[in-house]
Amino acid sequence: MARLEYKIIVGLEIHVQLCTKTKMFCGCALSFAEQANSRVCPVCLGMPGVLPVMNKQAYEYAVLTALALNCETAEFTKWDRKSYYYPDLPKNYQISQYDLPLSANGFIEIPIEDPRLKTQDQRRTKKIRIRRAHLEEDAGKNLHTAGNFSQVDLNRTGTPLLEIVTEPDMNSASEVRALAVELQRIVRYLGVSEGDMQKGHIRFEPNVNLVITKDGAEYRTPIAEVKNLNSFRALERSIEYEVQRQLGEFMETGKTMEAGNKTTRGWDDEKEATVLQREKEEASDYRYFPEPDLVPVKLTKEWLADIRGRLCELPIKKQMRYVSEYGLSDYDAGVLTAERSTADFFEEAVAAGGEPKRVCNLLTQKGLKIANERGCNLYDLRITPRGVADLAGMAETGTVSASAAVTILGAMVDTGKGPDVLAGELNLIQKSDAGELEMLVDRVLAENAKAVEDVKSGGKKSQKARGFLLGQVMQKTKGQANPKVVSEIFDKKLR
Amino acid sequence: MQDELLNISCKKLRDSIAAGQISSVEATKAVLEQIKKCEGAIGAYISIFEEQALSRAKEVDNKIAGGEATGELAGVPVAVKDNMCTAFGATTCASKILENFHSPYNATAVKKLLAADAVIVGKTNMDEFAMGSSTENSGLKRTVNPWDVSRVPGGSSGGSAAAVAAGLCFAALGSDTGGSIRQPASFCGVVGLKPTYGRVSRFGLVAYGSSLDQIGPLTKTVEDCGLMMNVIAGHDPADSTSVDERTAPVCNYLDKLEEPVKGLRIAVVPGFSAGAEMGTQKAIGDAIDVYKKSGAEIIEVEMPYLDYAIAAYYVIATSEASSNLARYDGVHYGHRTENPADYIEVYTKSRAEGFGKEVKRRIMLGTYTLSSGYYDAYYLKALKVRNLIRGDFVRVFEKCDCIMMPVAPTTAFKIGEKIDDPLTMYLSDIYTIAVNLVGVPAISIPCGFDEKNLPVGLQIIAPAFTEEKLLRIARMFERETNWHSKKPSIIARV
Amino acid sequence: MTKIRKNQNEKIDEAIVRKVAKLSRLDLTDAEVKEFTGQLISILDYMAKMNELDTENVEPLAHCLPISNVFRDDVPGESLGTEKTLANAPQRDGEFFKVPKILDESGG
């Protein structure tokens, strides 16, 4: 049995639907449409005589994203026609970019887990190179469910798409998934796309093959392009499936990569497998040529600087910063940076004086739970970053216990009132006055002589008895005694 | 009497209507009468909007009677080439594939005519999808030359030119991609202007060669051309290739029309023009003499790259056309074949049935020249040659105000004479085609007749966005001569 | 990507014409293929005239006008609505355009 080792090679072709208000070349709205073919005008319908006019916002969103992906942006960019015939492409050509795309040569940093590293502080990232990112228009939809015919809906035709092509730098299914998650996070952070994979706002097509080393020689398997992936899970599973399939195919046939033997496979979610798609009779000749109906774009230095000014701190940088600067756990940093609104809220609360770890706990244990239940973000709830900062401060000084603070946050959401008002109303203000508490402790000690003895005697019983006494104090104060202060008093009296 | 009415210019008609001397309804009725008399023989129109035109004319008359402000073409009956979308009637491009296509929108140029209160009488015949130089490629009907019904009216705006010449409308819109306004104007003895590329919006003009197409007027007089330009010229936000006000502001083309151009310097290209027929060369020579007598300086120049214009044009135009016509596929609008075996046959059979031969030929040519492996040799090469040709014009315009040459190597040829060999037909575009490649404006004005008594057109070419001066130069000739007043006898005879 | 011709200097022939017809989605009869082949040969030969010119250092001129940066604002305008959109449709199924069943999943 020959020794087989292999390396997985994956490149991604990604299409991101930009969330502009209108389509790329016409004023049809991109809002939700109840009826098919209701968001169509002569331009996106490709009627005789129509002409495209570029959406400025789409171009700026594209440049913004390119900057976030560390790409070089082109000073001069132009548009090209890509010809092919398909019912959801009414002009039978797509306006896209060929030889002078608006950006190229960037990278995206993805977080990768390395189990060999001891501390979380050494979280690693990997740079995946971006070959290019360019703008093009989306096609409509063909539906094949109705019988022995197909239906065409052109509502989506003309939606602005940012096509991003990576170099084949990914070497595992989890890396591919990490890139997908990170890219989704970035485009949502920038506000250029809703990025919902299920809705098709972001589409991934991996190109997978293996480099197999057998008996000291290297073999490359033919590349497979996978389509029809609607979730991160499907993306990851499809890579895993392809690896096994290609290994098996190589062991059986020894087939290697040659010019023109790249295949296209569709992902079947039910079977959890990729299926070879009908081979086209002949490969497409897209006959690219410059789009005569559109003029080129010149990106001046001033304009570029203006767009760059809208860049925000990238989520992965933010996440790493929360760990190193605030000492948050990797997990918590990830939760807080999953969405931009959460991170913004968190940072505003910290800026208002909230202790980061306490603010984090309040948000993760209560705030985000409620927001998720209601399908909204933190800013939509009746709390403010200032309010949360104040609440964190109250927990910090011991005015309320940490668990009480969580309860108060819930009440803040319900009533819109401030934390100090609610702490009072809910009787959650901790008693921290040592004098007052000492009197109470004396009473409890007096009433529970046996327990006092047990504490003083040391040993196993001591801890239990101490806990019991603390419980008694809490009962008498209806839970409002500051356990830290009580503990200090016990230390004094129970020596 | 009717003849007299039909002979007057748009401007005169508009002024008379505004002054209450004649109503728009009367003028429209006169045109419709003429159509009843001659259209059977000439075949200029694909659709005629009799009812709509009369009701529109009535509206305009009411507006005037009520003292309301009206537009620059108020009450004037005009025609529109059938490759410009109208939200009324069909827009066929003279093709079976769009025979029953009803556009939901108006082309910008049409919108402007309507806003100017013009009365649109009908859509005129043309070569299918504007591909041709004789209107013989129309997929729907035949148009003949009013001067000699055994001859072609020229193309592709043959219907528009014939309609203006025969009094079937007072003015018409045509489109010019390689000479399609100027050549039929020349063949039919009327005035035809191709504006600078980008001067008139292309929105709603069914695309043939996108980097070459322009809409322009066909009229009886130079003044009327200016009047039409006042209506249709200007920036359109719906057309990314229409020039903005800052780069090239629109002016009133009639303001200085009567002012001759002092110290006029005219370039002629003797080697090039020598390829025309004797009768044409003589008329052109005589025309240029008229300018010489009025004091213009005639400068002989060479424009060596003009010889390559046809080759470059047919690569660029057919490449763009093959892409522009891909949308006619029987799926979303237009003709669909019956009983296709699969969705691919919807394409292949609908297009085979709906397109005429010339259209198919140009689509095939364009697909070939853009295809993988041939792009550099043909398309890219043609774009470079285009730049060289532009260089010729830049050099000449540095020392001249305009260039004069024939419009076509011959006058109107016989129906069927050139239709069998496509290359022969292409070669007849020799004088008009470079102008489209470079995007400058050019006009054809009637300048005489050849020995067969067929009209000859003088072509005047000017630098970009100088239409105002171009019209003044043309008007200088019109003032000195009477060629533009000659009418085909069909108007009186029929 | 399949090239149409193996060698730039090869003369265009009927096989190539058939391939081009397929790319153009045109169903040509055998007679038409024959006729077009002859005509295309002579037209393309004429176009080869351009090879007489040295264009090594010449920039291609794709646009006549020296304009750039033409945009529109991201403001919604009017759509036609389903009925008007489908008004010219050769075949429709309710609110959809209708075509014979498409069996392969991807087009381009």
mmCIF file with all atom_site columns, C-alpha atoms in Angstrom, chain A residues 179-239:
data_model
loop_
_atom_site.group_PDB
_atom_site.id
_atom_site.type_symbol
_atom_site.label_atom_id
_atom_site.label_alt_id
_atom_site.label_comp_id
_atom_site.label_asym_id
_atom_site.label_entity_id
_atom_site.label_seq_id
_atom_site.pdbx_PDB_ins_code
_atom_site.Cartn_x
_atom_site.Cartn_y
_atom_site.Cartn_z
_atom_site.occupancy
_atom_site.B_iso_or_equiv
_atom_site.pdbx_formal_charge
_atom_site.auth_seq_id
_atom_site.auth_comp_id
_atom_site.auth_asym_id
_atom_site.auth_atom_id
_atom_site.pdbx_PDB_model_num
ATOM 1  C CA . LEU A 1 179 ? -12.789 33.215 5.532   1.00 0.00 ? 179 LEU A CA 1
ATOM 2  C CA . ALA A 1 180 ? -16.482 33.100 4.724   1.00 0.00 ? 180 ALA A CA 1
ATOM 3  C CA . VAL A 1 181 ? -17.459 34.108 8.242   1.00 0.00 ? 181 VAL A CA 1
ATOM 4  C CA . GLU A 1 182 ? -14.863 36.855 8.319   1.00 0.00 ? 182 GLU A CA 1
ATOM 5  C CA . LEU A 1 183 ? -15.894 38.281 4.959   1.00 0.00 ? 183 LEU A CA 1
ATOM 6  C CA . GLN A 1 184 ? -19.508 38.300 6.057   1.00 0.00 ? 184 GLN A CA 1
ATOM 7  C CA . ARG A 1 185 ? -18.482 40.134 9.191   1.00 0.00 ? 185 ARG A CA 1
ATOM 8  C CA . ILE A 1 186 ? -16.499 42.696 7.188   1.00 0.00 ? 186 ILE A CA 1
ATOM 9  C CA . VAL A 1 187 ? -19.215 43.518 4.667   1.00 0.00 ? 187 VAL A CA 1
ATOM 10 C CA . ARG A 1 188 ? -21.771 43.842 7.450   1.00 0.00 ? 188 ARG A CA 1
ATOM 11 C CA . TYR A 1 189 ? -19.438 46.059 9.439   1.00 0.00 ? 189 TYR A CA 1
ATOM 12 C CA . LEU A 1 190 ? -18.941 48.320 6.449   1.00 0.00 ? 190 LEU A CA 1
ATOM 13 C CA . GLY A 1 191 ? -22.677 48.379 5.876   1.00 0.00 ? 191 GLY A CA 1
ATOM 14 C CA . VAL A 1 192 ? -22.255 47.474 2.208   1.00 0.00 ? 192 VAL A CA 1
ATOM 15 C CA . SER A 1 193 ? -24.202 44.225 2.289   1.00 0.00 ? 193 SER A CA 1
ATOM 16 C CA . GLU A 1 194 ? -26.660 42.388 4.513   1.00 0.00 ? 194 GLU A CA 1
ATOM 17 C CA . GLY A 1 195 ? -24.496 39.347 3.894   1.00 0.00 ? 195 GLY A CA 1
ATOM 18 C CA . ASP A 1 196 ? -27.182 36.729 4.539   1.00 0.00 ? 196 ASP A CA 1
ATOM 19 C CA . MET A 1 197 ? -26.043 33.521 2.864   1.00 0.00 ? 197 MET A CA 1
ATOM 20 C CA . GLN A 1 198 ? -29.488 31.941 2.937   1.00 0.00 ? 198 GLN A CA 1
ATOM 21 C CA . LYS A 1 199 ? -30.905 34.911 1.056   1.00 0.00 ? 199 LYS A CA 1
ATOM 22 C CA . GLY A 1 200 ? -28.105 34.805 -1.469  1.00 0.00 ? 200 GLY A CA 1
ATOM 23 C CA . HIS A 1 201 ? -26.610 38.138 -0.430  1.00 0.00 ? 201 HIS A CA 1
ATOM 24 C CA . ILE A 1 202 ? -23.235 36.462 -0.301  1.00 0.00 ? 202 ILE A CA 1
ATOM 25 C CA . ARG A 1 203 ? -22.393 33.467 -2.469  1.00 0.00 ? 203 ARG A CA 1
ATOM 26 C CA . PHE A 1 204 ? -19.336 31.282 -2.270  1.00 0.00 ? 204 PHE A CA 1
ATOM 27 C CA . GLU A 1 205 ? -17.970 29.047 -4.996  1.00 0.00 ? 205 GLU A CA 1
ATOM 28 C CA . PRO A 1 206 ? -14.912 27.132 -3.858  1.00 0.00 ? 206 PRO A CA 1
ATOM 29 C CA . ASN A 1 207 ? -12.425 25.757 -6.348  1.00 0.00 ? 207 ASN A CA 1
ATOM 30 C CA . VAL A 1 208 ? -10.911 22.660 -4.739  1.00 0.00 ? 208 VAL A CA 1
ATOM 31 C CA . ASN A 1 209 ? -8.149  20.282 -5.581  1.00 0.00 ? 209 ASN A CA 1
ATOM 32 C CA . LEU A 1 210 ? -5.480  18.227 -3.862  1.00 0.00 ? 210 LEU A CA 1
ATOM 33 C CA . VAL A 1 211 ? -1.748  18.001 -4.152  1.00 0.00 ? 211 VAL A CA 1
ATOM 34 C CA . ILE A 1 212 ? -1.037  14.343 -3.483  1.00 0.00 ? 212 ILE A CA 1
ATOM 35 C CA . THR A 1 213 ? 2.411   13.081 -2.672  1.00 0.00 ? 213 THR A CA 1
ATOM 36 C CA . LYS A 1 214 ? 2.825   9.419  -3.508  1.00 0.00 ? 214 LYS A CA 1
ATOM 37 C CA . ASP A 1 215 ? 6.151   7.605  -3.440  1.00 0.00 ? 215 ASP A CA 1
ATOM 38 C CA . GLY A 1 216 ? 7.977   10.897 -3.444  1.00 0.00 ? 216 GLY A CA 1
ATOM 39 C CA . ALA A 1 217 ? 6.193   12.288 -6.541  1.00 0.00 ? 217 ALA A CA 1
ATOM 40 C CA . GLU A 1 218 ? 3.592   15.057 -6.544  1.00 0.00 ? 218 GLU A CA 1
ATOM 41 C CA . TYR A 1 219 ? 0.253   14.829 -8.330  1.00 0.00 ? 219 TYR A CA 1
ATOM 42 C CA . ARG A 1 220 ? -2.450  17.433 -8.619  1.00 0.00 ? 220 ARG A CA 1
ATOM 43 C CA . THR A 1 221 ? -6.060  16.321 -8.942  1.00 0.00 ? 221 THR A CA 1
ATOM 44 C CA . PRO A 1 222 ? -8.394  18.139 -11.357 1.00 0.00 ? 222 PRO A CA 1
ATOM 45 C CA . ILE A 1 223 ? -10.020 21.254 -9.917  1.00 0.00 ? 223 ILE A CA 1
ATOM 46 C CA . ALA A 1 224 ? -13.687 21.043 -9.008  1.00 0.00 ? 224 ALA A CA 1
ATOM 47 C CA . GLU A 1 225 ? -15.786 24.186 -8.733  1.00 0.00 ? 225 GLU A CA 1
ATOM 48 C CA . VAL A 1 226 ? -18.691 23.821 -6.313  1.00 0.00 ? 226 VAL A CA 1
ATOM 49 C CA . LYS A 1 227 ? -21.937 25.774 -6.599  1.00 0.00 ? 227 LYS A CA 1
ATOM 50 C CA . ASN A 1 228 ? -25.266 26.014 -4.825  1.00 0.00 ? 228 ASN A CA 1
ATOM 51 C CA . LEU A 1 229 ? -24.006 26.463 -1.248  1.00 0.00 ? 229 LEU A CA 1
ATOM 52 C CA . ASN A 1 230 ? -26.485 28.214 1.014   1.00 0.00 ? 230 ASN A CA 1
ATOM 53 C CA . SER A 1 231 ? -24.873 28.014 4.443   1.00 0.00 ? 231 SER A CA 1
ATOM 54 C CA . PHE A 1 232 ? -21.460 28.011 6.107   1.00 0.00 ? 232 PHE A CA 1
ATOM 55 C CA . ARG A 1 233 ? -22.099 24.430 7.082   1.00 0.00 ? 233 ARG A CA 1
ATOM 56 C CA . ALA A 1 234 ? -22.734 23.443 3.482   1.00 0.00 ? 234 ALA A CA 1
ATOM 57 C CA . LEU A 1 235 ? -19.569 25.281 2.462   1.00 0.00 ? 235 LEU A CA 1
ATOM 58 C CA . GLU A 1 236 ? -17.470 23.421 5.006   1.00 0.00 ? 236 GLU A CA 1
ATOM 59 C CA . ARG A 1 237 ? -19.099 20.051 4.342   1.00 0.00 ? 237 ARG A CA 1
ATOM 60 C CA . SER A 1 238 ? -18.691 20.426 0.586   1.00 0.00 ? 238 SER A CA 1
ATOM 61 C CA . ILE A 1 239 ? -14.922 20.869 0.951   1.00 0.00 ? 239 ILE A CA 1
#
